[in-house]
XYZ file of N, CA and C in Angstrom:
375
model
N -9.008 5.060 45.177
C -8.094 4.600 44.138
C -8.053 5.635 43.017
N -6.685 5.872 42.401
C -6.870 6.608 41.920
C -6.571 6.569 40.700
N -7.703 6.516 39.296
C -7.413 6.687 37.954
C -6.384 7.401 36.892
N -5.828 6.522 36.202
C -5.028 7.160 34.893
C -5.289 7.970 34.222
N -5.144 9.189 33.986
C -5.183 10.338 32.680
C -4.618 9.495 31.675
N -6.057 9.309 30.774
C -5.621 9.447 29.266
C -6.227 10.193 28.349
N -5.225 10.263 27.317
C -5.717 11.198 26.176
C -6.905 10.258 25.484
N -7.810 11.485 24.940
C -8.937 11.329 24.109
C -8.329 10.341 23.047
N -7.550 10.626 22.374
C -6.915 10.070 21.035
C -6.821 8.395 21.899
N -5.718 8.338 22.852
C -5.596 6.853 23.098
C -6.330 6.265 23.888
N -7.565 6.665 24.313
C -8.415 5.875 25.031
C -9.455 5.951 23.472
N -9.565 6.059 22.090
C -10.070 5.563 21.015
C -9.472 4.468 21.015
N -8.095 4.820 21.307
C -7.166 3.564 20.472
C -7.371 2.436 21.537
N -7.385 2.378 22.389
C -7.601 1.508 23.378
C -9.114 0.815 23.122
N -9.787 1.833 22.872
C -11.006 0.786 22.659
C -11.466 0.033 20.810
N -10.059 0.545 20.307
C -10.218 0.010 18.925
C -10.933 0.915 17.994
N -11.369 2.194 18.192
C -12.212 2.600 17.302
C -11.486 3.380 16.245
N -9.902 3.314 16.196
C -8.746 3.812 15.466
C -7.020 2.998 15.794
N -6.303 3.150 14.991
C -5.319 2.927 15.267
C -4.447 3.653 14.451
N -3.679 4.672 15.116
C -2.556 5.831 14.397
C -1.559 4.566 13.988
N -1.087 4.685 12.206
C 0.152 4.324 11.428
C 1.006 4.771 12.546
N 2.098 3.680 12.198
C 3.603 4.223 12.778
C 4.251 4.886 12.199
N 4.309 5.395 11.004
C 5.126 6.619 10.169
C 3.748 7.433 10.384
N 2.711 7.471 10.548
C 1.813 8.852 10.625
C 0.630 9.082 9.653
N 0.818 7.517 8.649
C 0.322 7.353 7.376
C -1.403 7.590 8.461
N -2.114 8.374 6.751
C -3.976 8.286 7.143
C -4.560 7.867 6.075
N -5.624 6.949 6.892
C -6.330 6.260 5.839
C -7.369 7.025 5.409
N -7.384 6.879 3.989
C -8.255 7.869 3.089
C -8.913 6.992 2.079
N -9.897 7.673 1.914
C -11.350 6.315 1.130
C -11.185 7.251 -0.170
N -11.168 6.816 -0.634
C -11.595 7.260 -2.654
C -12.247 6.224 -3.450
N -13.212 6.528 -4.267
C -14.316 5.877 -5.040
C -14.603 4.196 -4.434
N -14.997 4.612 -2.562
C -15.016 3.562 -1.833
C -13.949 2.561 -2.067
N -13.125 2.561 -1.792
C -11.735 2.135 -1.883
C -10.772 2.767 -0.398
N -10.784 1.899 0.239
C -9.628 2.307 1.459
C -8.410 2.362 1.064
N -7.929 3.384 1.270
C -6.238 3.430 1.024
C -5.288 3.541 2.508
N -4.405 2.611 2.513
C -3.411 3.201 3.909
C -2.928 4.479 4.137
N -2.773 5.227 2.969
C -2.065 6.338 3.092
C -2.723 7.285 2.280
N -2.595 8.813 2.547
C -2.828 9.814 1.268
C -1.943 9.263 0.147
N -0.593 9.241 0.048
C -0.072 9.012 -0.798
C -0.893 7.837 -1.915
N -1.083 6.920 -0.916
C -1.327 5.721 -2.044
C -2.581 6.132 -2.518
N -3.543 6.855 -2.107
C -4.227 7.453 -2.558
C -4.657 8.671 -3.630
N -3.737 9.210 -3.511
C -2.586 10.199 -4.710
C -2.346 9.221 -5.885
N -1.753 8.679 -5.842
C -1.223 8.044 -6.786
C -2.290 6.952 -7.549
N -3.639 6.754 -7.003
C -4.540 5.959 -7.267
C -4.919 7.117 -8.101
N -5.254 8.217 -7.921
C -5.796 9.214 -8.760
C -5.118 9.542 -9.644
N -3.969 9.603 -9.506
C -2.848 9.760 -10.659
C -2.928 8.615 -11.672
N -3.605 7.280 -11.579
C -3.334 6.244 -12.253
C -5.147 6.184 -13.345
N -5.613 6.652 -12.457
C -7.302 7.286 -13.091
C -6.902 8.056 -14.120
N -6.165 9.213 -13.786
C -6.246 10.148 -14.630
C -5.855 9.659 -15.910
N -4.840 8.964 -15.615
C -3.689 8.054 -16.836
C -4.635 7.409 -18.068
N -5.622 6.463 -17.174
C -6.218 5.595 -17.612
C -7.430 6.462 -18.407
N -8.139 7.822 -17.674
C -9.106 8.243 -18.784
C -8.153 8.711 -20.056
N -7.005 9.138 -20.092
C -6.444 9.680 -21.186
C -5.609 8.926 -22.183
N -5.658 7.352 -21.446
C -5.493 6.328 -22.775
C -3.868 5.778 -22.261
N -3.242 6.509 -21.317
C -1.823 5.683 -20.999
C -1.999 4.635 -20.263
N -3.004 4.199 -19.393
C -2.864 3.060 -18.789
C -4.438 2.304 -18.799
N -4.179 1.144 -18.760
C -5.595 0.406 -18.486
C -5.481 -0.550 -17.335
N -6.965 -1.328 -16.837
C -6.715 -2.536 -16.545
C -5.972 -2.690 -15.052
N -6.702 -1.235 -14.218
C -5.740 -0.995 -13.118
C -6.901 -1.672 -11.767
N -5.856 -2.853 -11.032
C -6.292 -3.672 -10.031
C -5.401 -2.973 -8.262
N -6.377 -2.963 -7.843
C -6.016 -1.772 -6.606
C -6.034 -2.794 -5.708
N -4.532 -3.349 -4.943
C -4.366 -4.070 -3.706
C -4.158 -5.614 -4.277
N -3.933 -5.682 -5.063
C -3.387 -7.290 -5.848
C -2.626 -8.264 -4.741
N -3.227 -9.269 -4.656
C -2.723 -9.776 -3.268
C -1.496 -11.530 -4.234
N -0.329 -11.562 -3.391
C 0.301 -11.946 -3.755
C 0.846 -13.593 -2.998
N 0.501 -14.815 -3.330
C 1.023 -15.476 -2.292
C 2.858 -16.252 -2.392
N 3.315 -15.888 -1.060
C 4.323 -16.569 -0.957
C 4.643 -17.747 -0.337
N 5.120 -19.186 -1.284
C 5.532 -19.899 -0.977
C 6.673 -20.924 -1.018
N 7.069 -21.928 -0.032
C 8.285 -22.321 -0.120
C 8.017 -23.902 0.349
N 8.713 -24.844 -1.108
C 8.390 -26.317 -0.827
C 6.859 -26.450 -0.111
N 6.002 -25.554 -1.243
C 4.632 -25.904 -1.210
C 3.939 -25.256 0.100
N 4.363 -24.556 1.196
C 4.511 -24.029 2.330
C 4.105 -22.906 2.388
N 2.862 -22.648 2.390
C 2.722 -20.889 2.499
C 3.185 -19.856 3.409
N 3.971 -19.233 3.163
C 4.973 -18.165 3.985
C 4.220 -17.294 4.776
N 3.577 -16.494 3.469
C 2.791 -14.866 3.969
C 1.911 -14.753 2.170
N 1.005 -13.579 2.819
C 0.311 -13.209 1.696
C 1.113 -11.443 1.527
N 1.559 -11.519 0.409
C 1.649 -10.055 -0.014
C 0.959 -9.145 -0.526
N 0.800 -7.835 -0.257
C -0.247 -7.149 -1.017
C 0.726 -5.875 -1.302
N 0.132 -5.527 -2.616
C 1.276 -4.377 -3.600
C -0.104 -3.531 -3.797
N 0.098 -1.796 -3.902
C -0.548 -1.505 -4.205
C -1.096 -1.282 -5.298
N -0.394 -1.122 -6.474
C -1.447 -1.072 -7.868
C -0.351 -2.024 -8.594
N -1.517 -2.686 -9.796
C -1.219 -3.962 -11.367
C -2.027 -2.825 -11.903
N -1.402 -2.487 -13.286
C -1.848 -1.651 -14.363
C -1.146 -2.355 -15.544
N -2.035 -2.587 -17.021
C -1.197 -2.435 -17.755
C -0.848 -0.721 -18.689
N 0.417 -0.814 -18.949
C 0.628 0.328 -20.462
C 1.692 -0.292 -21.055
N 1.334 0.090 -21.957
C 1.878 -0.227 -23.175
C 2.288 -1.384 -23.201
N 1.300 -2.471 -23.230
C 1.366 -3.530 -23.549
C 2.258 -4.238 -22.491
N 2.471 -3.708 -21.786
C 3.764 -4.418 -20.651
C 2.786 -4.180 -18.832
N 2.962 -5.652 -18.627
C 1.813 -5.421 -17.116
C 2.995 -4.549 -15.755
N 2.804 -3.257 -14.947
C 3.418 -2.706 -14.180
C 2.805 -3.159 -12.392
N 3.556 -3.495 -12.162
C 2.842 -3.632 -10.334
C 3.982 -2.676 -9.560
N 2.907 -2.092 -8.610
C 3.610 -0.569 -7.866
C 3.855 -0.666 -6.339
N 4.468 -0.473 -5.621
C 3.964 -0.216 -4.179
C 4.574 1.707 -3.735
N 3.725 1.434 -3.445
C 3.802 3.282 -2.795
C 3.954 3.159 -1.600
N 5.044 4.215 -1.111
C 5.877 4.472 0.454
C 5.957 5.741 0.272
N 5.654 6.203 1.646
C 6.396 7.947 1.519
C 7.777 7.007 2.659
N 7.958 6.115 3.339
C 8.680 5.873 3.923
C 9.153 4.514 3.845
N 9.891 3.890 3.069
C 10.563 2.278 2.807
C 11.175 1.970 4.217
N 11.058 0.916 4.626
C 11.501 0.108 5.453
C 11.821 -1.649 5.116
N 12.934 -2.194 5.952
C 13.239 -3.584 5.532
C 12.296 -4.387 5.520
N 10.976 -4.295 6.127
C 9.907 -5.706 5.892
C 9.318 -5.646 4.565
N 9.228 -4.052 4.091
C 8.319 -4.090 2.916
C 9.794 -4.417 1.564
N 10.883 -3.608 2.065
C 11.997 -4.452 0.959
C 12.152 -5.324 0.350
N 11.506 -6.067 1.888
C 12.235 -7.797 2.317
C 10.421 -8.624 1.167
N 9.606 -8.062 1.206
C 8.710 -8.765 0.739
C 8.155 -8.374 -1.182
N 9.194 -7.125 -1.127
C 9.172 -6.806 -2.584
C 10.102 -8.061 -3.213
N 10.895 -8.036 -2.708
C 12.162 -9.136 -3.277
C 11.118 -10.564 -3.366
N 10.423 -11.056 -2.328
C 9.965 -12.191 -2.595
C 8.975 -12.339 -3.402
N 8.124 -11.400 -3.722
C 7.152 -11.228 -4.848
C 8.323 -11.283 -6.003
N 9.127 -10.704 -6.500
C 10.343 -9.982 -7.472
C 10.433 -11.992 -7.986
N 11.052 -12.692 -6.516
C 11.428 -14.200 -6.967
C 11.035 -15.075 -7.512
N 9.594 -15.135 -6.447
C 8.617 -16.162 -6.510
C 8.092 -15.783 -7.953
N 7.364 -14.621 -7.890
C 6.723 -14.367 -10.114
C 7.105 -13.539 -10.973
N 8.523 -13.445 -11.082
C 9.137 -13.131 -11.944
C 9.164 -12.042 -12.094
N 8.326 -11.005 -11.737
C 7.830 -9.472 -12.452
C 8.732 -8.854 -11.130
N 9.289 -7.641 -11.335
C 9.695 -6.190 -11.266
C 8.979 -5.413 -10.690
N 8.808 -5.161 -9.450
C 8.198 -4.116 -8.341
C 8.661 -2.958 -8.245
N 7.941 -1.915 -9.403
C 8.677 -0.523 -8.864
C 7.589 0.501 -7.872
N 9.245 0.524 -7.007
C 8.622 1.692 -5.791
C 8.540 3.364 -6.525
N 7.283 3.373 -6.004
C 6.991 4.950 -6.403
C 6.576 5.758 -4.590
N 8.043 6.522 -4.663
C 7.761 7.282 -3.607
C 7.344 9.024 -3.269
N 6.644 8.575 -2.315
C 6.214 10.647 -2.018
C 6.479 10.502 -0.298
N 6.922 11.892 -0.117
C 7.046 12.426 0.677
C 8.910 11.950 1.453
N 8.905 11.964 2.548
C 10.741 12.184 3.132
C 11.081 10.557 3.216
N 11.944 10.421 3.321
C 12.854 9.288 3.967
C 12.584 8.402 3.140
């Protein structure tokens, strides 16, 4: 009988000890903190820097969000950074690549609590 060639990479993935993003995103650890992406990871450092130099405080990494309907829990959302500056609270999600599910779940955070989700993007598309 005769066995399948597989690659090194997907016989990890097969046994779970990784799983490659579908845009290509890598997960990167900073001050023990998992991030999905370099980017969001970038931008976590970018929000440090902010914060030692007095523009931002009060920054919560992965703020989890629940959605519900006629008391009904939908889904849990998670955004990547709540910071305040200047006196006004900011919640972020970082994409190097937007797609309709994460659109579709900015809007329902946007409904359900009132606050303003701005996308901060790096890299194409």
């Amino acid at each position: 009988m005769r066995q399948a060639k597989i690659k090194v990479s997907e016989a990890a993935t097969l046994r779970g000890q990784f799983r490659r993003s579908k845009y290509g995103a890598i997960r990167t650890v900073v001050d023990n903190i998992t991030f999905d992406s370099k980017a969001e990871a970038r931008r976590y450092g970018e929000l440090k820097w902010m914060e030692k130099v007095g523009d931002v405080s009060e920054i919560i990494v992965h703020p989890h969000f629940s959605i519900s309907v006629n008391g009904i829990l939908i889904c849990m959302v998670e955004l990547d950074f709540q910071y305040l500056a200047k006196d006004k609270r900011t919640f972020e999600d970082v994409k190097g690549r937007d797609n309709a599910l994460s659109r579709l779940k900015r809007k329902l955070v946007e409904a359900q609590y009132g606050i303003k989700v701005k996308l901060i993007r790096y890299g194409r598309g």
